[in-house]
XYZ file of C-alpha atoms in Angstrom:
446
model
C -43.882 50.685 204.935
C -40.546 52.257 204.202
C -41.754 53.630 200.808
C -44.381 55.735 203.010
C -41.713 56.751 205.050
C -39.005 57.659 202.095
C -41.788 59.476 200.235
C -42.600 61.865 203.693
C -39.133 62.396 203.624
C -38.770 63.490 200.321
C -41.847 66.140 200.815
C -41.141 67.251 203.889
C -37.475 68.340 202.307
C -39.838 70.115 199.661
C -41.821 71.820 200.426
C -39.525 72.723 204.020
C -36.815 75.808 203.412
C -33.242 74.134 202.731
C -31.761 72.230 205.461
C -34.932 72.872 207.808
C -36.169 69.080 207.261
C -33.594 67.070 209.147
C -31.940 64.615 206.434
C -33.057 67.550 203.576
C -30.335 68.190 201.093
C -30.025 68.779 197.559
C -28.197 65.909 196.791
C -31.473 64.039 197.898
C -29.894 62.525 201.383
C -27.932 64.092 203.458
C -27.169 67.397 204.037
C -23.300 68.909 203.643
C -21.450 69.165 206.257
C -19.783 72.580 206.789
C -17.664 71.517 209.420
C -16.677 69.083 211.420
C -18.596 66.753 213.749
C -17.077 66.309 217.683
C -17.833 62.716 218.521
C -16.685 62.114 222.132
C -16.159 58.534 223.149
C -14.802 56.587 226.285
C -13.237 52.866 226.299
C -10.178 50.321 225.885
C -7.889 50.748 222.583
C -9.773 48.174 221.276
C -13.125 49.615 221.916
C -11.552 52.912 220.072
C -10.406 50.985 217.158
C -13.954 50.023 216.477
C -14.753 53.135 216.143
C -12.101 54.498 213.925
C -13.392 51.965 212.138
C -16.836 53.568 211.726
C -15.774 56.757 211.391
C -13.203 55.522 208.576
C -16.062 53.875 206.486
C -18.525 56.892 207.150
C -15.799 59.226 205.782
C -14.894 56.660 202.510
C -18.677 57.156 201.984
C -18.822 60.954 202.233
C -15.850 61.930 201.433
C -15.204 65.770 202.802
C -17.183 65.159 206.235
C -14.794 65.116 208.963
C -15.866 63.590 212.025
C -13.101 64.227 214.795
C -13.266 61.326 217.700
C -12.941 63.058 220.940
C -11.271 59.936 223.324
C -11.704 60.698 226.666
C -9.738 57.511 229.499
C -12.410 55.933 230.948
C -16.555 57.144 231.786
C -15.614 59.214 234.494
C -13.043 61.720 232.080
C -15.865 61.489 229.626
C -18.610 62.631 232.478
C -16.296 65.654 233.546
C -14.736 66.728 229.938
C -18.847 66.499 228.730
C -20.049 68.372 231.573
C -16.979 71.436 231.385
C -17.800 71.967 227.566
C -21.862 72.112 228.052
C -21.036 74.748 231.071
C -18.652 76.282 229.332
C -20.693 77.161 225.868
C -18.470 74.305 223.312
C -20.128 70.455 223.684
C -18.889 68.105 220.922
C -21.560 67.889 218.545
C -22.357 64.081 219.963
C -21.469 61.698 222.740
C -21.720 58.259 223.262
C -22.945 57.453 226.808
C -24.391 54.676 228.468
C -28.200 55.008 229.352
C -27.617 55.137 233.606
C -25.903 58.295 233.232
C -27.571 60.073 230.743
C -29.875 61.573 233.181
C -28.014 64.048 234.938
C -27.761 65.677 231.272
C -31.481 65.474 230.455
C -32.316 67.025 233.273
C -30.490 70.041 232.246
C -31.906 70.207 228.950
C -28.312 69.807 227.836
C -29.367 67.164 224.969
C -31.427 67.803 221.634
C -34.288 65.351 221.103
C -34.480 63.534 217.918
C -37.834 62.549 217.258
C -38.277 65.086 213.947
C -35.055 63.723 212.893
C -36.125 60.145 213.230
C -39.512 60.628 211.861
C -38.464 62.435 208.547
C -34.985 60.143 208.277
C -35.389 56.915 205.484
C -32.626 55.537 207.449
C -33.782 55.201 210.673
C -37.305 53.392 211.895
C -37.868 52.790 215.141
C -39.629 49.353 214.575
C -36.275 48.139 213.585
C -34.812 48.333 217.128
C -35.159 46.273 220.467
C -37.685 48.402 222.689
C -35.733 47.838 225.805
C -32.868 49.473 224.243
C -35.085 52.307 222.446
C -36.901 52.959 225.810
C -34.413 53.284 227.778
C -33.638 56.706 225.865
C -36.984 58.212 226.082
C -37.385 61.289 228.611
C -40.138 62.998 229.001
C -42.009 61.538 226.232
C -38.913 62.281 223.798
C -35.912 60.122 222.025
C -33.191 61.937 223.310
C -30.508 59.497 222.232
C -30.723 56.015 219.501
C -29.204 53.170 221.134
C -25.934 51.106 219.425
C -26.224 48.150 220.840
C -28.105 46.252 223.783
C -26.255 43.666 225.356
C -26.268 42.064 228.476
C -23.794 40.459 230.793
C -22.467 36.872 230.465
C -19.838 34.444 231.577
C -16.442 34.713 229.587
C -14.482 31.911 230.109
C -11.540 29.968 229.168
C -12.348 26.309 227.190
C -9.003 25.522 226.879
C -8.783 25.790 231.029
C -11.878 23.700 231.632
C -10.732 21.442 228.944
C -7.340 20.858 230.913
C -8.831 19.949 234.475
C -11.769 18.162 233.175
C -14.576 20.917 234.315
C -17.452 20.926 232.837
C -18.229 23.780 230.402
C -20.894 26.138 231.834
C -24.022 25.470 230.384
C -27.689 27.264 229.722
C -30.381 26.784 233.064
C -27.009 26.603 235.601
C -27.726 28.556 239.022
C -25.446 30.058 241.388
C -24.591 27.076 243.174
C -23.080 25.775 239.901
C -21.180 28.675 239.275
C -19.889 28.302 243.051
C -19.034 24.845 242.854
C -17.439 25.192 238.902
C -15.729 28.653 240.507
C -13.975 26.468 243.244
C -13.188 23.385 240.673
C -11.229 26.066 238.768
C -8.953 28.292 241.750
C -5.684 26.039 241.169
C -1.975 26.413 242.617
C 0.412 26.951 240.075
C 1.019 22.778 240.145
C -2.788 22.368 239.155
C -4.354 21.641 242.102
C -7.130 22.612 243.483
C -7.170 25.338 246.398
C -10.442 25.876 248.519
C -11.707 28.375 250.396
C -9.146 29.353 253.263
C -6.131 27.592 252.178
C -5.877 30.167 249.643
C -4.281 32.239 253.222
C -1.190 30.113 252.819
C 1.753 31.920 251.245
C 2.966 28.304 250.035
C -0.791 27.919 248.043
C -1.871 31.589 246.492
C -3.874 30.629 243.663
C -2.080 31.033 239.980
C -5.484 30.908 238.385
C -9.328 32.025 240.449
C -12.407 30.711 239.169
C -14.041 33.844 238.728
C -13.839 37.441 238.766
C -16.854 40.020 239.388
C -17.280 44.141 239.987
C -19.003 44.441 243.523
C -20.731 46.955 242.312
C -24.416 47.519 242.149
C -24.469 46.460 238.376
C -22.948 42.801 239.386
C -25.691 42.310 241.924
C -28.698 43.207 240.402
C -29.771 40.573 238.292
C -29.172 38.329 240.714
C -31.700 39.814 243.178
C -33.952 39.686 240.366
C -33.362 36.568 238.889
C -34.599 35.714 242.980
C -37.840 37.333 242.984
C -36.392 40.130 244.563
C -36.193 44.029 243.984
C -33.178 46.504 244.172
C -35.342 49.178 244.714
C -39.023 50.338 245.798
C -40.483 51.562 242.549
C -38.248 51.185 239.377
C -40.373 53.845 238.046
C -39.700 56.687 240.457
C -37.249 54.828 243.472
C -36.795 56.312 246.504
C -34.620 53.798 248.083
C -32.737 50.794 247.598
C -34.830 47.650 249.146
C -31.685 45.531 249.571
C -33.233 44.381 253.568
C -35.736 42.360 251.432
C -34.774 38.331 251.987
C -34.293 37.496 248.327
C -32.352 40.789 247.485
C -30.545 40.207 251.356
C -29.568 36.322 249.817
C -28.254 37.324 246.594
C -26.163 39.674 248.623
C -24.842 37.802 250.985
C -23.449 34.863 248.201
C -22.090 37.992 246.068
C -19.863 39.061 249.437
C -18.997 35.154 250.127
C -16.811 34.972 247.314
C -13.773 36.189 248.568
C -13.775 35.677 251.850
C -15.860 32.395 252.514
C -14.745 30.326 249.696
C -11.626 32.626 248.052
C -13.040 31.838 244.267
C -11.982 35.904 243.498
C -9.127 37.770 243.833
C -8.167 39.781 246.687
C -8.064 43.476 246.632
C -4.678 43.603 246.176
C -4.646 41.647 243.122
C -6.884 43.651 241.469
C -5.138 46.449 242.154
C -1.989 45.611 240.689
C -4.175 42.891 237.426
C -7.327 43.616 236.858
C -9.995 41.001 236.150
C -10.252 41.510 232.380
C -6.167 41.674 232.395
C -6.204 38.323 234.547
C -8.883 36.505 231.892
C -6.814 37.600 229.296
C -3.583 36.700 231.041
C -4.720 33.194 231.737
C -4.852 33.808 235.714
C -8.730 33.907 236.234
C -11.228 30.859 234.626
C -14.367 32.902 234.400
C -15.111 36.826 234.286
C -18.845 38.506 234.317
C -19.003 40.932 231.854
C -21.121 42.926 228.837
C -20.567 42.250 225.428
C -17.938 45.101 225.491
C -14.565 43.032 226.834
C -14.983 40.774 222.889
C -12.955 44.126 221.817
C -10.078 43.176 223.900
C -10.940 39.523 223.710
C -10.430 39.083 220.551
C -6.333 39.473 220.537
C -6.163 36.211 222.646
C -3.485 33.746 220.990
C -2.656 31.710 223.625
C -6.111 30.110 224.361
C -9.312 29.497 223.520
C -12.600 31.450 225.027
C -16.008 31.234 224.696
C -18.921 32.790 226.625
C -22.239 31.650 228.799
C -25.067 32.519 229.785
C -25.678 33.793 233.634
C -26.467 31.831 236.159
C -30.195 31.583 237.112
C -31.854 31.736 241.077
C -35.417 31.394 240.239
C -35.754 32.449 236.636
C -32.981 34.019 234.138
C -32.991 37.841 234.784
C -30.427 40.100 233.178
C -28.983 43.671 233.597
C -29.061 45.796 230.163
C -25.519 47.284 229.220
C -26.760 50.023 226.472
C -24.730 53.155 224.655
C -26.636 55.397 222.674
C -25.847 58.407 220.438
C -26.770 61.641 221.633
C -27.135 65.361 220.496
C -25.897 68.223 222.629
C -28.407 71.198 222.321
C -25.328 73.723 222.213
C -23.060 71.341 218.790
C -22.434 74.072 216.311
C -22.952 71.438 213.383
C -26.005 69.152 213.967
C -26.955 68.192 210.718
C -23.848 67.626 210.171
C -23.601 65.534 213.189
C -27.335 63.508 212.625
C -25.816 62.189 209.352
C -23.068 60.869 211.148
C -25.566 59.793 214.213
C -27.779 58.359 211.477
C -25.209 56.916 209.470
C -23.657 54.989 212.728
C -27.002 53.667 213.948
C -28.424 52.309 210.628
C -27.977 48.795 209.424
C -25.186 49.559 207.657
C -23.389 51.180 210.305
C -23.975 49.065 213.259
C -22.552 46.047 210.462
C -19.374 47.526 210.831
C -19.527 48.259 214.361
C -20.584 44.762 214.988
C -17.752 43.049 212.933
C -15.282 44.450 215.543
C -17.125 42.355 218.473
C -17.932 45.599 220.059
C -21.488 45.806 220.256
C -24.818 43.456 220.247
C -26.303 45.315 217.624
C -29.473 47.155 218.523
C -30.190 47.042 215.114
C -32.933 43.790 215.215
C -32.274 42.535 211.609
C -28.295 43.465 212.626
C -27.897 41.530 215.253
C -29.593 38.301 213.818
C -27.073 37.939 210.792
C -23.624 37.123 209.742
C -22.261 40.727 210.861
C -23.324 39.415 214.311
C -23.603 35.809 215.290
C -21.180 34.926 212.535
C -18.732 31.928 213.360
C -14.913 33.631 212.031
C -14.085 35.468 215.301
C -14.994 34.079 218.998
C -16.895 33.735 221.106
C -18.495 30.965 218.945
C -21.724 31.341 221.226
C -22.626 34.650 220.521
C -26.222 33.962 220.169
C -26.139 33.570 224.197
C -25.921 37.933 224.179
C -29.355 37.494 221.966
C -31.227 34.749 223.909
C -30.447 37.309 227.479
C -32.849 39.751 226.074
C -36.074 39.054 226.948
C -35.320 39.137 230.381
C -32.660 41.998 230.508
C -34.043 44.801 232.530
C -33.012 47.789 233.117
C -31.558 49.646 235.918
C -33.841 53.501 237.504
C -33.159 56.209 234.976
C -32.158 58.750 237.364
C -30.241 62.351 237.300
C -28.505 61.194 240.250
C -27.964 57.939 239.335
C -23.253 58.267 238.883
C -23.258 59.468 242.590
C -25.512 56.597 243.371
C -23.297 53.592 241.847
C -20.055 55.612 243.209
C -21.588 54.803 247.027
C -22.661 52.009 246.258
C -19.187 50.865 244.747
C -17.362 52.091 247.659
C -19.105 50.076 250.182
C -19.873 46.782 247.899
C -16.131 47.036 247.328
C -15.269 47.658 251.120
C -18.414 44.085 252.069
C -16.678 41.838 249.564
C -12.703 42.462 250.356
C -13.119 43.108 254.111
C -15.668 40.893 254.862
C -17.949 43.815 256.459
C -21.497 42.524 258.439
C -24.356 42.238 255.847
C -26.840 43.472 258.038
C -24.117 47.009 258.436
C -23.480 46.670 254.337
C -27.672 46.777 254.314
C -28.017 49.253 256.221
C -25.246 51.365 255.232
C -26.338 51.282 251.434
C -29.252 52.491 252.438
C -28.593 55.276 254.486
C -25.894 56.624 251.640
C -27.649 56.445 249.232
C -31.429 57.676 250.577
C -30.588 61.491 249.922
C -29.236 60.874 246.101
C -32.668 59.544 245.823
C -34.270 62.170 247.281
C -32.228 64.603 245.016
C -32.399 62.894 241.977
C -34.975 64.221 238.674
C -36.591 61.200 236.493
C -37.893 61.101 232.732
C -41.795 60.526 233.559
């Protein structure tokens, strides 16, 4: 099959004008770059270093082909920069974005479809990639972006701390109640004593270590709703509203809200403001943290304790939520062929091995994900296969052009519910009322 694909590509290069076929050039592989390719990304310092490593490897292999990294401070900064540059006619050639956010640019026809380039490529074969990640970036029948990763949520845990207190380690098949019991057992004061529930309100018994860190957001809630046989929207393909009023979803939501005021196992909002959960875990003050693969690059700098990952707890069946980022090519980019050359390399087996070795990704390339580049035991987590085992049960959130606004609105409501203790029925009603108008004006990939 690869031989046939290569033959087709060579025939295209032979019959089309120079440079007209994607991937064609006089040297038989890559078209000459005529200027720098700008790639817009964001991330923690360790994540950005991973992309610098990839760019460096590409430059070493292809001298003279300049890739200029544009490093946004966070996701909101990236979205703002991209929107402004597209509107101003100065779009970067490439950007890296999660599937939950690219719809707002797809609906404006600001992304160049990649189907023809993929068909002519000798490096990219769609069959080599996890379908759930590829499908997340299809818009109205076209492959708009190519995914670099297929992560899911996992439970990061401080193995050293667990062993110190003699608490059983998280394991596959554990339940939400197991998670709660474990988080309670790991919430400790400065002397190492267990703090239960409202005891944490006493000034003398403030937790030195909290049992769990979890972001109060729809993307943290969704997998538990699905695991409980519930749904978060009325129609995954074309949702019109949230359905957190159904009993399974409501139960999962209540359990999330209870973590703070009922059980005291998660930090307060003031504590999170002063030290975010990722930093708190890295500093040894958080026993467990729900996060995606992106935290691995940061946690590999930890030297004070050993850590590992465990699968998400289960209600009725395993369920996970897709975390996938992809390289997208803008329609307005000035140097498209050079941009494709880099994009093709970045998502190829060679490029994905490089970025996987940094710890940043669960490779979307199937063969790379099962190779030593990802599963090798030289660096933590030792249980990296947890991420692969979850792929069969991960689901994507709805792709709708207004999803970024939906996440912002729901995030504020859920944050108030967790830290302020708002009534459950009021939370459900407010979530519905605030998001219905956003769904109504959204556009969808099908």
